[in-house]
Structure formats: C-alpha cells, structure tokens
Amino acid sequence: MMTNQMFSIISESEPTNHLHSMYVAKDVMNADNACLDDTSSALCNSAYVPVAGHEERMISNAYKYESKKWEERLIKSNISLDIDAFEAAAQKWSDDFCGLGLTATLYDNNGEQVYQGTHGSKYSPMREEYMMYGPFQDGWDGDTVFPVYSNTKVASAATFIASVVDTNLGYLDEPLRVTFTELEESTVGQITPRMILSHTSGLKTFNRGNLTDPFYACIYDGQTTNGGCVLDQILSDDNLIAPPGNMTIYNNAAFDILAYLVVRKTGIASFGEAFQKYLADPLGMHNTSFDCPNVASTNEKPHLAWGLCSTGHDFAKVVQMLITEGMGPDGTRVLSKYGVRQIFSNGGGKATMRDSVLNRPRNPTGSYLVSRCYPRMDMEKYDGIPFTLPTGPWPDYGLGAMFFLGNQGEIFGHLGALGGVWFVAPGRFSYYLAWAAFNMFKTYQATTDILNAFESASNFTVTSTDGGEEHWEEIPVCGGEMYEDLFEHLGIDSMKKLLDYLDPSTPRSCDEDIGLGERMLWNEAVVDEIPDYMMLL
C-alpha cells in the first residue's frame, strides 16, 4: 500500500500475472492509523481528519515509474552488484576534483555493508564562525565531523515518526491545532507534520544567511526559546503564501516547528535529546549531534532541516536503516516499517510544485543531478543552450526525501549544501557519499557518473510472467521509453564533461585555485556564483 495526502493505493502483495491496484480516497482511510504490521503501536482507529479537496489527480511520475516494475521486482529478482565498479567510480570522482576526500559506503539489497572506503583527503574544514569554512586542506577521512546540511531532513523525519507516531502520541496528518490550541482559529493550525516534512505547509521561507531575518534573529537570541520563536515568528497566517497542502515550497525553517511539537508531545526536554534517544543511540551514531556550532544549531534550538553535524561513517547508518525498513545494525527495530514507507511516500499529495528547486531551476546546470533519466521538458528558454533538453530530475518529494528518476528504477535520497548525498534504491542497494567542499557545486552532479558506472556494471534482472511461464528480463535504463535518457540523447558518456561545457566557472585544472580562502557559505559577495537551487539545500 502506498499513500499520499489524497489517496491510498492498495496493491496485491502475492505473485500474480498482473499488478492490480485501486485508489481509495484519503477521507475514507486514515493512513496514519492503518494496521500495517506490529512495528508501530499506532491505533487502528481514530477521529477522521478532513483533507481539503478531492478532485481527480494523476498519480505522480515517480509512482508511474514504480508501478511498471516495482511489484514484479519485489516478487523475485536477481541482483549482482559490481563493487569494484563502485570503488573505481568513487576514486575517479575524487581524482576529477583534485583529490577531494570522499567517503563512500555501499549496502546491498539486504542492508549488508559490502563496501566502505575513503578516496582523497582534501576538504573544507569548519570554522568557529557561523557557516564559515577554511581553505582546502588535507586530513579528510570517514570520521571527519562536518555539517551535513539537508541530509539532516530525513534523520529529523525518522526521529519525529519514531518518537511521536510509532509511540502513538500523534500522527502525520494531525493538524497542529490539536497540540497548539492557540492556533485553533487560524489557518496555520491546519498544517500537519506531513505537510512540513514534504514542504507543502504553504509557509513563506526564511533566510538563514541573514542574521537579521526575524525568525533566525529570534532563534539566535540567547533569551528566547525554540517554542517561542516558532509560535511568534513562523506560525502566523500572515506568513502563508499558499493554503496548507496546496503548493510545494522548499522550506527549511518550517521543519523547526516539529522540534517544538516533539517536545510538547513527548515531554522530552529537547528535540536533540529525542534524536539521541530514538535514532542516534540505537544506530550507534556516536559522532553525530544537533549541537553543531558551525551552523549555530543546538539540542534546544536545533535546525531540523540542516543542523546536524555528523561523519561519513555515522550518517551511512541512517541509510542502512532505511534500506532494511527500519532495522538497526544489531538487528533491533529503530523505526517502524510504516515509518520508512511514509518517508518514501508522495508526501506532497495533490500539491502543485512551485518554480523552484523541486521543478525547474533557473540555472540550467541545476537540472542535472543524480540521474541520466529525466522527464521530457523543453529547455530552449535558456540562452546559449542550442538544443532541447529535459529538466527536473526530481518529480516528487517524500518526508525529508527527494524522489529521483534513477537509471534503472526509482531512487530516494537527498543532497547537502556542503557535501553529502544519500541514496536508497529499494530492493536493490543504498549508499552514502560524504565530502565537504564549499565552492565546488559540480561535485553533486558528478555523482551521476558514480551511479551510472555502478549500475551499468551491475546486473538487475526481474521475473515477469507470460502465459504462466516465468522468464527473466533486465530492468531497462530510464524505464525503457518512459523517460528521456540524457546520455543517449546527447551522445555523451559522462555528466562531468557536460557540466564543464555548460558551466565553466569552476576550475577544470587542479593547478587552478580550488581553495578560494575563508568564506561564509552564502556570503553575499559570492552569491552570484552559486546556482539557484543550491541556495535552498
């Protein structure tokens, strides 16, 4: 069963000749209280919470992609991962970026660690000043602590679900007004945790790079509390730019509402403590904390969307937990299966994506991330691009997780502004790539070459049925003809080469200066050098 804010999609789990599914309107089924299994103590019955609007909506592109092969792949598959190809691609990525340190951890479809290694040693070290990073130096390894920025989002989503939903203290579709009774008569009181985690709250964004921004000025005031700043500066109808649940607007500050909600729901003193209790300690993440001075995040006033400090070795354990549907490294359950599946659900439901990071970036290089597979969209609007290209590599957003059109099947994951990408390809593999470089934005897009080399060398075949006879077939690149294969379309074999052509602003030679001195990540002096989509991660 898959769910979003509008529908539940119920499919047969037993092997059949065809995939049979039906749609059930969300107003007759509350997914938060479904009896999925015994890993969550959520009740199976609760008061109905109405969802605005029931108009018809086509299922998302990610689900279309999923429905074509996903059920068959879960029935029976043959997977052979080429670990040598993964290692070689990681090494090449580091070499391409002048010895930039990269810690790569790979898990198979069962969540077993099959590779972990560090390539290169250079990185941008944290400074004590807010969001400041020094010039490149040697010393990077898998235990180097760095701010993982938006990789934080999925860890916060898991913490909320484990501490509130799995303990039956609340649920994802519960309006804030239930807990914050002072919002009873306001529109913002209709916002739900699901909307916050999927960027569909409708709230305006706040600027973390501007210390005079009303919300962040409040948060960084030593005399205030997280709850007071959330209620006074964020949860006001004046801050709504769209009705809750109707538009996808990438919003970091809105995540901090959940920090106060967890405190109110659980009675735990801070969200940072809840994170340690429900996620970090069970996973053995001993070098990970919301106490991260470089980004002015603390246990009491954490930035749930971007405030974790972690390491390449530590954060990989979150990715392992997701591929195993909630299990910790010692075999104990950390998060319910329901919780993991909700993270990978279409959290935005019927929401319309605004012209932003989740749809059509203004900078054309922002279109090329993670995969060679894209929806067919016209890019002639961009000056200097003499051909039609697809754009928008993420068709949807889950709960702290982006949906990517992977080369040979859907992939869930996220990017972090300083470095770090996590991927989960359910039923196939997952991995975490960690690095820290504040002025090398093509590092993200170039991870496409790691994914492409790894998937091309590996073998992913599935069973299908034809007149009752089973036969094996390989999962086609880009779903066959379902999506555009950018490499085939342009006759290229490397995303790095394309990026060098489209955006020559960063060094192509290791003899050029790649350190650029000490800088604040979003310093106004360099803001024009930063692709638009990176300002939001």
Coordinates of C-alpha atoms in Angstrom, one line a residue, residues 188-461:
V188 CA -1.8 27.7 10.0
G189 CA -3.4 25.4 12.6
Q190 CA -4.4 23.2 9.7
I191 CA -0.8 22.5 8.8
T192 CA 0.2 18.9 9.5
P193 CA 3.6 17.2 10.1
R194 CA 3.3 15.5 6.8
M195 CA 3.0 18.9 5.1
I196 CA 6.0 20.3 6.9
L197 CA 8.2 17.3 6.0
S198 CA 7.1 17.4 2.4
H199 CA 7.5 21.2 2.0
T200 CA 3.8 21.7 1.5
S201 CA 3.0 23.8 4.6
G202 CA 2.3 26.9 2.5
L203 CA 4.5 29.0 4.7
K204 CA 7.0 31.5 3.4
T205 CA 10.7 30.8 3.6
F206 CA 13.2 32.5 6.0
N207 CA 16.8 33.4 5.2
R208 CA 19.3 31.6 7.3
G209 CA 22.1 33.6 5.8
N210 CA 20.7 36.8 7.1
L211 CA 21.1 37.2 10.8
T212 CA 18.5 39.9 10.9
D213 CA 15.9 37.7 9.5
P214 CA 13.0 37.7 12.1
F215 CA 12.9 34.0 12.7
Y216 CA 16.7 33.4 12.8
A217 CA 17.3 36.6 14.8
C218 CA 14.9 35.2 17.4
I219 CA 16.4 31.7 17.4
Y220 CA 19.9 33.1 17.9
D221 CA 18.8 35.3 20.8
G222 CA 20.0 33.7 24.0
Q223 CA 17.0 34.9 25.8
T224 CA 14.4 33.1 23.7
T225 CA 13.2 29.5 23.3
N226 CA 12.6 27.4 20.3
G227 CA 8.9 27.2 21.0
G228 CA 8.5 30.9 21.5
C229 CA 10.3 31.7 18.1
V230 CA 8.2 29.1 16.3
L231 CA 4.9 30.5 17.6
D232 CA 5.8 34.1 17.3
Q233 CA 7.8 34.2 14.1
I234 CA 6.6 31.3 11.9
L235 CA 3.1 30.2 12.8
S236 CA 1.1 33.2 11.7
D237 CA -1.4 33.4 8.9
D238 CA 0.5 36.4 7.6
N239 CA 3.3 34.0 6.7
L240 CA 1.2 31.9 4.4
I241 CA 1.8 32.3 0.7
A242 CA -0.4 29.3 -0.2
P243 CA -3.1 27.3 1.5
P244 CA -1.6 24.4 3.6
G245 CA -1.1 21.3 1.5
N246 CA -1.6 23.1 -1.9
M247 CA 1.9 24.1 -3.1
T248 CA 5.3 22.6 -2.7
I249 CA 7.7 25.3 -1.5
Y250 CA 11.1 24.2 -0.3
N251 CA 11.2 25.4 3.3
N252 CA 13.9 24.8 5.8
A253 CA 12.6 26.9 8.7
A254 CA 9.2 25.2 8.8
F255 CA 10.9 22.0 9.9
D256 CA 11.8 23.7 13.2
I257 CA 8.1 23.6 14.1
L258 CA 8.4 19.9 14.6
A259 CA 11.2 20.4 17.2
Y260 CA 8.7 22.2 19.4
L261 CA 5.9 19.7 18.6
V262 CA 8.1 16.7 19.7
V263 CA 8.8 18.4 23.0
R264 CA 5.1 19.1 23.6
K265 CA 4.1 15.5 22.5
T266 CA 6.8 13.5 24.3
G267 CA 7.7 15.6 27.3
I268 CA 11.4 15.2 26.4
A269 CA 13.4 18.3 27.1
S270 CA 14.6 19.0 23.6
F271 CA 14.4 17.6 20.1
G272 CA 18.2 16.9 20.3
E273 CA 17.6 14.6 23.2
A274 CA 14.8 12.9 21.3
F275 CA 17.1 12.4 18.3
Q276 CA 19.7 10.8 20.5
K277 CA 17.2 8.5 22.2
Y278 CA 15.3 7.3 19.2
L279 CA 17.8 7.4 16.4
A280 CA 21.5 8.2 17.2
D281 CA 22.0 5.9 20.1
P282 CA 20.1 2.9 18.6
L283 CA 22.1 3.3 15.4
G284 CA 25.5 3.8 17.2
M285 CA 26.0 7.3 15.7
H286 CA 28.4 8.4 18.4
N287 CA 29.8 11.4 16.4
T288 CA 26.5 12.9 15.4
S289 CA 24.6 15.7 17.2
F290 CA 22.4 18.7 16.7
D291 CA 25.0 20.5 18.9
C292 CA 26.8 21.9 15.8
P293 CA 28.4 25.3 16.5
N294 CA 29.3 25.9 12.9
V295 CA 25.7 26.3 11.9
A296 CA 24.5 27.6 15.3
S297 CA 22.4 24.5 15.9
T298 CA 21.9 23.2 19.5
N299 CA 19.9 20.4 21.1
E300 CA 17.5 23.0 22.5
K301 CA 17.3 25.1 19.3
P302 CA 18.1 22.6 16.5
H303 CA 17.8 23.3 12.8
L304 CA 15.8 20.2 11.8
A305 CA 16.3 20.7 8.1
W306 CA 20.1 21.4 8.1
G307 CA 21.6 21.5 11.6
L308 CA 23.2 18.1 12.2
C309 CA 27.0 17.6 12.4
S310 CA 27.9 14.0 11.5
T311 CA 30.6 11.9 9.7
G312 CA 30.7 9.8 6.6
H313 CA 30.7 6.6 8.7
D314 CA 28.0 7.8 11.1
F315 CA 25.4 9.1 8.7
A316 CA 25.7 6.0 6.5
K317 CA 23.9 4.1 9.3
V318 CA 20.8 6.1 8.7
V319 CA 20.9 5.0 5.0
Q320 CA 21.4 1.4 6.2
M321 CA 18.4 1.7 8.5
L322 CA 16.2 2.9 5.6
I323 CA 17.1 0.0 3.2
T324 CA 16.3 -2.5 5.9
E325 CA 12.9 -0.9 6.6
G326 CA 13.8 0.4 10.0
M327 CA 16.3 -2.1 11.5
G328 CA 19.4 -1.1 13.4
P329 CA 22.8 -2.6 12.8
D330 CA 22.4 -5.0 15.8
G331 CA 19.0 -6.3 14.5
T332 CA 16.8 -4.2 16.7
R333 CA 14.0 -2.2 15.3
V334 CA 14.6 1.6 15.3
L335 CA 11.8 2.8 13.0
S336 CA 8.6 1.0 12.1
K337 CA 8.1 -0.3 8.5
Y338 CA 5.2 2.0 8.3
G339 CA 7.5 4.9 9.2
V340 CA 10.0 4.1 6.4
R341 CA 7.3 3.6 3.9
Q342 CA 5.9 7.0 4.8
I343 CA 9.3 8.7 4.3
F344 CA 9.2 7.2 0.8
S345 CA 5.6 8.1 0.2
N346 CA 4.4 11.0 -2.0
G347 CA 4.2 13.4 0.9
G348 CA 3.1 16.4 -1.2
G349 CA -0.1 14.7 -2.4
K350 CA -2.0 17.0 -4.7
A351 CA 0.3 20.0 -4.1
T352 CA 1.5 21.9 -7.1
M353 CA 5.2 22.4 -7.4
R354 CA 6.3 26.0 -7.5
D355 CA 9.0 27.1 -9.9
S356 CA 11.8 26.1 -7.6
V357 CA 14.4 23.5 -6.6
L358 CA 11.8 20.8 -7.0
N359 CA 10.8 21.6 -10.6
R360 CA 12.6 23.9 -13.0
P361 CA 15.8 25.7 -11.7
R362 CA 16.6 29.0 -13.3
N363 CA 20.2 27.9 -13.7
P364 CA 20.4 25.2 -16.3
T365 CA 23.2 23.3 -14.5
G366 CA 20.7 22.8 -11.6
S367 CA 18.8 20.4 -13.9
Y368 CA 21.5 17.8 -13.9
L369 CA 21.5 15.9 -10.7
V370 CA 21.8 12.3 -9.7
S371 CA 20.5 10.5 -12.8
R372 CA 20.7 10.4 -16.5
C373 CA 16.9 10.0 -16.7
Y374 CA 14.6 12.9 -17.0
P375 CA 11.0 13.9 -17.9
R376 CA 10.8 15.4 -21.4
M377 CA 10.7 19.1 -21.0
D378 CA 11.8 22.0 -23.3
M379 CA 14.9 23.9 -22.3
E380 CA 15.1 26.3 -25.2
K381 CA 14.3 29.1 -22.8
Y382 CA 17.9 29.0 -21.6
D383 CA 20.2 31.3 -23.6
G384 CA 23.2 29.6 -25.1
I385 CA 21.7 26.1 -25.0
P386 CA 21.3 25.1 -28.7
F387 CA 19.3 22.0 -28.2
T388 CA 16.2 20.8 -26.4
L389 CA 16.9 19.0 -23.1
P390 CA 14.8 17.5 -20.4
T391 CA 14.9 19.2 -17.0
G392 CA 13.7 18.5 -13.4
P393 CA 15.3 15.3 -12.1
W394 CA 13.1 15.1 -9.0
P395 CA 9.4 14.6 -9.8
D396 CA 8.2 14.5 -6.2
Y397 CA 9.2 14.8 -2.6
G398 CA 8.6 12.4 0.3
L399 CA 9.1 13.1 4.0
G400 CA 12.6 14.5 4.2
A401 CA 13.4 12.6 1.0
M402 CA 13.6 13.6 -2.7
F403 CA 12.3 11.2 -5.4
F404 CA 14.8 10.8 -8.2
L405 CA 14.4 9.0 -11.6
G406 CA 17.2 6.6 -11.1
N407 CA 18.9 4.9 -14.1
Q408 CA 17.2 1.6 -13.6
G409 CA 14.4 2.3 -11.1
E410 CA 13.3 4.9 -8.6
I411 CA 15.7 6.2 -6.1
F412 CA 15.1 8.2 -2.9
G413 CA 17.6 10.5 -1.4
H414 CA 18.8 14.0 -0.7
L415 CA 21.7 16.4 -1.1
G416 CA 23.5 18.5 1.4
A417 CA 24.8 22.0 0.7
L418 CA 28.4 21.5 1.8
G419 CA 28.7 17.9 0.6
G420 CA 27.0 14.5 1.1
V421 CA 24.4 12.6 -0.9
W422 CA 22.4 9.6 0.3
F423 CA 20.5 7.2 -2.0
V424 CA 18.2 4.3 -1.3
A425 CA 17.1 2.2 -4.3
P426 CA 14.5 -0.2 -2.6
G427 CA 15.1 -3.8 -3.3
R428 CA 18.5 -3.1 -5.0
F429 CA 21.0 -1.1 -3.0
S430 CA 21.7 2.0 -1.0
Y431 CA 24.8 4.2 -0.4
Y432 CA 26.1 7.3 1.2
L433 CA 28.7 9.6 -0.3
A434 CA 30.3 12.1 2.1
W435 CA 32.6 15.1 1.4
A436 CA 32.9 18.7 2.4
A437 CA 33.6 21.4 -0.2
F438 CA 32.0 24.8 -0.1
N439 CA 32.7 26.1 -3.6
M440 CA 32.5 23.1 -5.9
F441 CA 28.9 22.7 -6.9
K442 CA 29.5 20.3 -9.8
T443 CA 30.5 17.7 -7.2
Y444 CA 26.8 16.9 -6.8
Q445 CA 26.0 16.5 -10.4
A446 CA 29.2 14.5 -11.0
T447 CA 27.9 11.8 -8.6
T448 CA 25.7 10.9 -11.5
D449 CA 28.8 9.3 -13.0
I450 CA 29.3 7.1 -9.9
L451 CA 25.7 5.9 -10.1
N452 CA 25.9 5.3 -13.8
A453 CA 29.2 3.4 -13.7
F454 CA 27.9 1.3 -10.8
E455 CA 24.5 0.5 -12.2
S456 CA 25.9 -0.1 -15.7
A457 CA 28.4 -2.7 -14.4
S458 CA 25.9 -4.3 -12.0
N459 CA 23.1 -6.7 -13.0
F460 CA 19.5 -6.1 -12.1
T461 CA 17.0 -8.6 -13.6

